[in-house]
Amino acid sequence: MKFLVSLVMFSLLLNGFAFAQTLIQDSCKKAAMKDSAMIYNFCVDSLTQDPQSKTATTLEDLILASTKNAEAKAINVKRIVEQILKGKGYRSIEAELRLCVEFYGDANDSLHTALASFRSKDYASANSDFGIALDVPGNCEDAIKERNKQKSPVSNENNDLFQKILIPFAFNNMLS
């Protein structure tokens, strides 16, 4: 009897993960079709690596999980730039890097506000805040390029941050 119960529970758990995987793939596909900046594989990989996304049953669940994921990435990139500033290798763009640190803090604040707006079903305000956060990686890159005529030391991280913010932004647009 215990074996039968365990087998049923395992089947239900496996079915839940399969449903979440399908939801992730379908949602990323729709978002990538609507927004050419969305990289489908990045979207799927990002969400399937996130434990909260793996248990999602609705697009709303994916928006919550991906927003938290984007917040964590913004904090991570901010810390990376703070570490770079502790070194001496980028003195020529120190002011721009300090500006980027502020930008990442602002992005995190905007994502937090977007999440609150989303939870209250104010999708238009959430969209606005997601959009503000989405500008941050490009603004940081532009500030450094204008000064130094080269890409920033965190270009890859900025590209990833852009994609991580784009996921909840695109998903939220699908609800509006």
Coordinates of N, CA and C in Angstrom, one line a residue:
M1 N 0.8 -1.2 0.0 CA 0.0 0.0 0.0 C 0.9 1.3 0.0
K2 N 1.9 1.3 0.8 CA 2.8 2.4 0.9 C 3.5 2.7 -0.5
F3 N 3.8 1.6 -1.1 CA 4.4 1.7 -2.5 C 3.5 2.3 -3.4
L4 N 2.2 2.0 -3.4 CA 1.2 2.5 -4.3 C 1.0 4.0 -4.1
V5 N 1.0 4.4 -2.8 CA 0.8 5.8 -2.5 C 2.1 6.6 -2.9
S6 N 3.2 6.0 -2.7 CA 4.5 6.7 -3.1 C 4.5 6.8 -4.6
L7 N 4.1 5.8 -5.3 CA 4.0 5.8 -6.8 C 3.1 6.9 -7.3
V8 N 1.9 7.0 -6.7 CA 1.0 8.0 -7.1 C 1.6 9.4 -6.8
M9 N 2.2 9.6 -5.7 CA 2.8 10.9 -5.3 C 3.9 11.3 -6.3
F10 N 4.7 10.3 -6.6 CA 5.8 10.5 -7.6 C 5.3 10.9 -8.9
S11 N 4.2 10.3 -9.4 CA 3.6 10.6 -10.7 C 3.0 12.0 -10.7
L12 N 2.4 12.4 -9.6 CA 1.8 13.7 -9.5 C 2.9 14.8 -9.6
L13 N 4.0 14.5 -8.8 CA 5.1 15.4 -8.8 C 5.8 15.5 -10.2
L14 N 6.0 14.4 -10.8 CA 6.6 14.4 -12.2 C 5.7 15.1 -13.2
N15 N 4.4 14.9 -13.0 CA 3.4 15.6 -13.9 C 3.4 17.1 -13.7
G16 N 3.6 17.5 -12.4 CA 3.7 19.0 -12.1 C 4.9 19.6 -12.8
F17 N 6.0 18.9 -12.7 CA 7.3 19.5 -13.3 C 7.1 19.5 -14.8
A18 N 6.5 18.5 -15.4 CA 6.3 18.5 -16.9 C 5.4 19.6 -17.3
F19 N 4.3 19.9 -16.5 CA 3.4 21.0 -16.8 C 4.2 22.3 -16.7
A20 N 5.0 22.5 -15.7 CA 5.8 23.7 -15.6 C 6.7 23.9 -16.7
Q21 N 7.4 22.8 -17.2 CA 8.3 22.9 -18.3 C 7.6 23.3 -19.6
T22 N 6.4 22.8 -19.8 CA 5.6 23.2 -21.0 C 5.2 24.6 -20.9
L23 N 4.7 25.0 -19.7 CA 4.3 26.4 -19.4 C 5.5 27.4 -19.7
I24 N 6.7 27.0 -19.3 CA 7.9 27.8 -19.5 C 8.2 27.9 -21.0
Q25 N 8.2 26.8 -21.7 CA 8.5 26.8 -23.1 C 7.5 27.6 -23.9
D26 N 6.2 27.4 -23.6 CA 5.2 28.1 -24.3 C 5.2 29.6 -24.1
S27 N 5.4 29.9 -22.8 CA 5.4 31.4 -22.5 C 6.6 32.1 -23.1
C28 N 7.8 31.4 -23.1 CA 9.0 32.0 -23.7 C 8.8 32.1 -25.2
K29 N 8.2 31.1 -25.8 CA 8.0 31.1 -27.2 C 7.1 32.3 -27.6
K30 N 6.0 32.5 -26.9 CA 5.1 33.6 -27.2 C 5.7 34.9 -27.0
A31 N 6.5 35.0 -25.9 CA 7.2 36.3 -25.6 C 8.2 36.6 -26.7
A32 N 9.0 35.6 -27.1 CA 10.0 35.8 -28.2 C 9.4 36.2 -29.5
M33 N 8.2 35.7 -29.7 CA 7.5 36.0 -31.0 C 7.0 37.5 -31.0
K34 N 6.7 38.0 -29.8 CA 6.2 39.3 -29.6 C 7.3 40.4 -29.5
D35 N 8.4 39.9 -29.0 CA 9.5 40.9 -28.7 C 10.8 40.3 -29.3
S36 N 11.3 40.9 -30.3 CA 12.5 40.4 -31.0 C 13.8 40.4 -30.2
A37 N 13.8 41.2 -29.1 CA 15.0 41.2 -28.2 C 15.0 40.0 -27.3
M38 N 13.9 39.4 -27.1 CA 13.9 38.2 -26.3 C 14.6 37.0 -26.9
I39 N 15.5 36.4 -26.2 CA 16.3 35.2 -26.7 C 15.6 34.0 -26.0
Y40 N 14.9 33.3 -26.9 CA 14.1 32.1 -26.4 C 14.9 31.2 -25.5
N41 N 16.0 30.7 -26.0 CA 16.8 29.8 -25.2 C 17.2 30.3 -23.8
F42 N 17.6 31.6 -23.8 CA 18.0 32.2 -22.5 C 16.8 32.2 -21.6
C43 N 15.6 32.6 -22.1 CA 14.4 32.6 -21.3 C 14.1 31.2 -20.7
V44 N 14.1 30.2 -21.5 CA 13.8 28.8 -21.1 C 14.9 28.4 -20.1
D45 N 16.2 28.6 -20.4 CA 17.2 28.2 -19.5 C 17.1 28.9 -18.1
S46 N 16.9 30.2 -18.2 CA 16.8 31.0 -17.0 C 15.7 30.5 -16.1
L47 N 14.6 30.2 -16.7 CA 13.4 29.8 -15.9 C 13.5 28.3 -15.4
T48 N 14.1 27.5 -16.2 CA 14.2 26.1 -15.8 C 15.2 25.9 -14.7
Q49 N 16.1 26.8 -14.6 CA 17.2 26.7 -13.5 C 16.7 27.3 -12.2
D50 N 15.5 27.9 -12.2 CA 15.0 28.6 -11.0 C 13.9 27.7 -10.4
P51 N 14.2 27.3 -9.1 CA 13.3 26.4 -8.4 C 11.8 26.9 -8.4
Q52 N 11.6 28.2 -8.2 CA 10.3 28.7 -8.1 C 9.5 28.6 -9.4
S53 N 10.3 28.8 -10.5 CA 9.7 28.6 -11.8 C 9.3 27.2 -12.1
K54 N 10.0 26.3 -11.6 CA 9.8 24.8 -11.9 C 8.4 24.4 -11.3
T55 N 7.9 25.1 -10.4 CA 6.6 24.7 -9.8 C 5.5 25.7 -10.3
A56 N 5.8 26.5 -11.2 CA 4.7 27.5 -11.7 C 3.6 26.7 -12.4
T57 N 2.4 27.2 -12.2 CA 1.2 26.7 -12.9 C 0.5 27.7 -13.7
T58 N 1.0 29.0 -13.6 CA 0.3 30.0 -14.4 C 1.4 31.0 -14.9
L59 N 1.0 31.8 -15.9 CA 1.9 32.9 -16.3 C 2.2 33.8 -15.2
E60 N 1.3 34.1 -14.3 CA 1.4 35.0 -13.2 C 2.5 34.4 -12.3
D61 N 2.5 33.1 -12.0 CA 3.6 32.5 -11.2 C 5.0 32.7 -11.9
L62 N 5.0 32.6 -13.2 CA 6.3 32.8 -13.9 C 6.8 34.3 -13.8
I63 N 5.8 35.2 -13.8 CA 6.2 36.6 -13.6 C 6.7 36.9 -12.3
L64 N 6.1 36.3 -11.2 CA 6.6 36.5 -9.9 C 8.1 35.9 -9.8
A65 N 8.2 34.7 -10.2 CA 9.5 34.1 -10.1 C 10.6 34.8 -11.0
S66 N 10.3 35.2 -12.2 CA 11.3 35.8 -13.0 C 11.6 37.2 -12.6
T67 N 10.7 37.9 -11.9 CA 11.0 39.2 -11.4 C 11.9 39.1 -10.2
K68 N 11.7 38.1 -9.3 CA 12.6 37.9 -8.2 C 14.0 37.5 -8.8
N69 N 14.0 36.7 -9.8 CA 15.3 36.3 -10.5 C 16.0 37.6 -11.0
A70 N 15.3 38.5 -11.6 CA 15.9 39.7 -12.2 C 16.4 40.6 -11.0
E71 N 15.7 40.7 -9.9 CA 16.1 41.4 -8.8 C 17.5 40.9 -8.3
A72 N 17.5 39.6 -8.2 CA 18.8 38.9 -7.7 C 19.9 39.2 -8.6
K73 N 19.7 39.2 -9.9 CA 20.7 39.5 -10.9 C 21.2 40.9 -10.8
A74 N 20.3 41.9 -10.6 CA 20.6 43.3 -10.5 C 21.5 43.5 -9.3
I75 N 21.2 42.8 -8.2 CA 22.0 42.9 -7.0 C 23.4 42.3 -7.3
N76 N 23.4 41.2 -7.9 CA 24.7 40.5 -8.3 C 25.6 41.4 -9.1
V77 N 25.0 42.0 -10.2 CA 25.8 42.8 -11.1 C 26.3 44.0 -10.3
K78 N 25.5 44.6 -9.5 CA 25.9 45.7 -8.6 C 27.1 45.4 -7.8
R79 N 27.1 44.2 -7.2 CA 28.2 43.7 -6.3 C 29.5 43.5 -7.2
I80 N 29.3 43.0 -8.4 CA 30.5 42.8 -9.2 C 31.2 44.1 -9.5
V81 N 30.4 45.1 -9.9 CA 30.9 46.4 -10.2 C 31.6 47.0 -8.9
E82 N 30.9 46.8 -7.8 CA 31.6 47.3 -6.5 C 32.9 46.7 -6.3
Q83 N 33.0 45.4 -6.6 CA 34.3 44.7 -6.5 C 35.3 45.3 -7.5
I84 N 34.9 45.5 -8.7 CA 35.8 46.1 -9.7 C 36.3 47.5 -9.2
L85 N 35.4 48.2 -8.6 CA 35.8 49.6 -8.1 C 36.9 49.5 -7.0
K86 N 36.9 48.4 -6.3 CA 37.9 48.2 -5.2 C 39.3 48.0 -5.8
G87 N 39.3 47.5 -7.0 CA 40.6 47.3 -7.7 C 41.1 48.6 -8.3
K88 N 42.2 48.6 -9.0 CA 42.8 49.8 -9.6 C 42.8 49.7 -11.1
G89 N 42.2 48.7 -11.7 CA 42.3 48.5 -13.1 C 41.4 49.3 -14.0
Y90 N 40.5 50.0 -13.4 CA 39.5 50.7 -14.2 C 39.4 52.2 -13.8
R91 N 40.5 52.8 -13.4 CA 40.4 54.2 -12.9 C 39.9 55.2 -14.0
S92 N 40.1 54.9 -15.2 CA 39.7 55.8 -16.3 C 38.2 55.9 -16.4
I93 N 37.5 54.8 -15.9 CA 36.0 54.9 -16.0 C 35.4 54.7 -14.6
E94 N 36.1 55.1 -13.6 CA 35.6 55.0 -12.2 C 34.3 55.7 -12.0
A95 N 34.2 56.9 -12.5 CA 33.0 57.7 -12.3 C 31.8 57.0 -13.0
E96 N 32.0 56.5 -14.2 CA 30.9 55.8 -14.9 C 30.5 54.5 -14.2
L97 N 31.5 53.8 -13.6 CA 31.2 52.6 -12.9 C 30.4 52.9 -11.6
R98 N 30.8 54.0 -11.0 CA 30.0 54.4 -9.8 C 28.6 54.7 -10.2
L99 N 28.4 55.4 -11.3 CA 27.1 55.7 -11.8 C 26.3 54.4 -12.1
C100 N 27.0 53.4 -12.6 CA 26.4 52.1 -12.9 C 25.9 51.4 -11.6
V101 N 26.7 51.6 -10.5 CA 26.2 51.0 -9.2 C 24.9 51.6 -8.8
E102 N 24.8 53.0 -9.0 CA 23.5 53.6 -8.7 C 22.4 53.1 -9.6
F103 N 22.7 53.0 -10.9 CA 21.7 52.4 -11.8 C 21.2 51.1 -11.4
Y104 N 22.1 50.2 -11.0 CA 21.6 48.9 -10.6 C 20.8 48.9 -9.3
G105 N 21.1 49.8 -8.4 CA 20.2 50.0 -7.3 C 18.9 50.5 -7.7
D106 N 18.8 51.4 -8.6 CA 17.6 51.9 -9.2 C 16.8 50.8 -9.9
A107 N 17.5 50.0 -10.6 CA 16.8 48.9 -11.3 C 16.2 47.9 -10.3
N108 N 16.9 47.6 -9.2 CA 16.3 46.8 -8.2 C 15.1 47.4 -7.6
D109 N 15.1 48.7 -7.3 CA 14.0 49.4 -6.8 C 12.8 49.4 -7.7
S110 N 13.1 49.6 -9.0 CA 12.0 49.6 -10.0 C 11.4 48.2 -10.2
L111 N 12.2 47.1 -10.1 CA 11.7 45.8 -10.1 C 10.9 45.5 -8.9
H112 N 11.3 45.9 -7.8 CA 10.5 45.7 -6.5 C 9.2 46.4 -6.7
T113 N 9.2 47.6 -7.2 CA 7.9 48.4 -7.4 C 7.0 47.7 -8.4
A114 N 7.7 47.2 -9.5 CA 6.9 46.5 -10.5 C 6.2 45.3 -10.0
L115 N 6.9 44.6 -9.1 CA 6.4 43.4 -8.5 C 5.2 43.7 -7.6
A116 N 5.3 44.8 -6.8 CA 4.1 45.2 -6.0 C 3.0 45.6 -6.9
S117 N 3.2 46.3 -8.0 CA 2.2 46.7 -8.9 C 1.5 45.5 -9.5
F118 N 2.4 44.6 -9.9 CA 1.9 43.3 -10.5 C 1.0 42.6 -9.6
R119 N 1.4 42.5 -8.3 CA 0.6 41.7 -7.3 C -0.7 42.4 -7.1
S120 N -0.8 43.7 -7.3 CA -2.1 44.4 -7.1 C -2.9 44.5 -8.4
K121 N -2.3 43.8 -9.4 CA -3.0 43.7 -10.8 C -3.0 45.0 -11.5
D122 N -2.1 45.9 -11.2 CA -1.9 47.1 -11.9 C -0.8 46.9 -12.9
Y123 N -1.2 46.2 -14.0 CA -0.2 45.8 -15.0 C 0.4 46.9 -15.8
A124 N -0.3 48.0 -15.9 CA 0.3 49.2 -16.6 C 1.4 49.8 -15.8
S125 N 1.2 50.0 -14.5 CA 2.3 50.5 -13.7 C 3.5 49.5 -13.6
A126 N 3.2 48.2 -13.5 CA 4.2 47.2 -13.5 C 5.0 47.3 -14.8
N127 N 4.3 47.5 -15.9 CA 5.0 47.6 -17.2 C 6.0 48.8 -17.2
S128 N 5.5 49.9 -16.7 CA 6.3 51.1 -16.7 C 7.6 50.9 -15.8
D129 N 7.4 50.3 -14.7 CA 8.6 50.0 -13.8 C 9.5 49.0 -14.4
F130 N 9.0 48.0 -15.1 CA 9.8 47.0 -15.8 C 10.6 47.7 -16.8
G131 N 10.0 48.6 -17.5 CA 10.6 49.4 -18.6 C 11.8 50.2 -18.1
I132 N 11.6 50.9 -16.9 CA 12.6 51.7 -16.3 C 13.8 50.8 -16.0
A133 N 13.5 49.6 -15.4 CA 14.6 48.7 -15.0 C 15.3 48.2 -16.3
L134 N 14.6 47.9 -17.3 CA 15.1 47.4 -18.6 C 16.1 48.3 -19.2
D135 N 16.0 49.6 -19.0 CA 16.9 50.6 -19.5 C 18.3 50.6 -18.9
V136 N 18.4 50.1 -17.6 CA 19.6 50.2 -16.8 C 20.8 49.6 -17.5
P137 N 20.8 48.3 -17.9 CA 22.0 47.7 -18.5 C 22.5 48.5 -19.7
G138 N 21.6 49.0 -20.5 CA 22.1 49.8 -21.7 C 22.6 51.1 -21.3
N139 N 22.0 51.7 -20.3 CA 22.5 53.0 -19.8 C 23.9 52.9 -19.2
C140 N 24.2 51.8 -18.5 CA 25.5 51.6 -18.0 C 26.5 51.4 -19.1
E141 N 26.2 50.6 -20.1 CA 27.0 50.4 -21.2 C 27.3 51.7 -22.0
D142 N 26.3 52.4 -22.2 CA 26.4 53.7 -23.0 C 27.3 54.7 -22.2
A143 N 27.2 54.8 -20.9 CA 28.0 55.7 -20.1 C 29.5 55.4 -20.3
I144 N 29.8 54.1 -20.2 CA 31.2 53.7 -20.3 C 31.7 53.8 -21.7
K145 N 30.9 53.5 -22.7 CA 31.3 53.6 -24.1 C 31.6 55.1 -24.5
E146 N 30.7 56.0 -24.0 CA 30.9 57.4 -24.3 C 32.3 57.9 -23.8
R147 N 32.6 57.4 -22.6 CA 33.9 57.9 -22.0 C 35.1 57.2 -22.5
N148 N 35.0 55.9 -22.7 CA 36.1 55.0 -23.0 C 36.2 54.5 -24.4
K149 N 35.2 54.6 -25.1 CA 35.1 54.1 -26.5 C 35.4 52.5 -26.6
Q150 N 35.0 51.8 -25.5 CA 35.1 50.4 -25.5 C 34.0 49.8 -24.6
K151 N 33.8 48.5 -24.7 CA 32.7 47.9 -23.9 C 33.1 47.9 -22.5
S152 N 32.2 47.8 -21.6 CA 32.4 47.8 -20.2 C 32.9 46.5 -19.7
P153 N 33.5 46.5 -18.5 CA 34.0 45.2 -18.0 C 32.9 44.3 -17.5
V154 N 31.7 44.8 -17.6 CA 30.5 43.9 -17.2 C 29.5 43.8 -18.4
S155 N 30.0 43.9 -19.6 CA 29.1 43.8 -20.7 C 28.3 42.5 -20.7
N156 N 28.9 41.4 -20.5 CA 28.2 40.1 -20.4 C 27.1 40.1 -19.4
E157 N 27.5 40.6 -18.2 CA 26.5 40.6 -17.1 C 25.4 41.6 -17.4
N158 N 25.7 42.7 -18.1 CA 24.6 43.6 -18.5 C 23.7 43.0 -19.5
N159 N 24.2 42.2 -20.5 CA 23.4 41.5 -21.4 C 22.5 40.5 -20.7
D160 N 23.0 39.8 -19.8 CA 22.2 38.8 -19.0 C 21.2 39.5 -18.2
L161 N 21.5 40.6 -17.6 CA 20.6 41.4 -16.8 C 19.4 41.9 -17.6
F162 N 19.8 42.4 -18.8 CA 18.8 42.9 -19.7 C 17.8 41.7 -20.0
Q163 N 18.3 40.6 -20.4 CA 17.4 39.4 -20.7 C 16.6 39.0 -19.5
K164 N 17.2 39.0 -18.3 CA 16.4 38.6 -17.1 C 15.3 39.6 -16.8
I165 N 15.5 40.9 -17.0 CA 14.4 41.8 -16.8 C 13.4 41.8 -17.9
L166 N 13.9 41.5 -19.1 CA 13.0 41.4 -20.3 C 11.9 40.3 -20.1
I167 N 12.3 39.2 -19.4 CA 11.4 38.1 -19.2 C 10.1 38.5 -18.5
P168 N 10.2 39.0 -17.3 CA 8.9 39.5 -16.7 C 8.2 40.6 -17.4
F169 N 9.0 41.5 -18.0 CA 8.4 42.6 -18.8 C 7.6 42.0 -19.9
A170 N 8.1 41.1 -20.7 CA 7.4 40.5 -21.8 C 6.2 39.7 -21.3
F171 N 6.4 39.0 -20.3 CA 5.3 38.2 -19.8 C 4.1 39.1 -19.3
N172 N 4.5 40.2 -18.6 CA 3.5 41.1 -18.1 C 2.7 41.7 -19.3
N173 N 3.5 42.0 -20.4 CA 2.8 42.5 -21.6 C 1.8 41.6 -22.1
M174 N 2.0 40.3 -22.0 CA 1.1 39.3 -22.5 C -0.2 39.3 -21.7
L175 N -0.2 39.8 -20.5 CA -1.4 39.9 -19.7 C -2.2 41.2 -19.9
S176 N -1.5 42.2 -20.4 CA -2.1 43.5 -20.7 C -3.0 43.5 -21.9

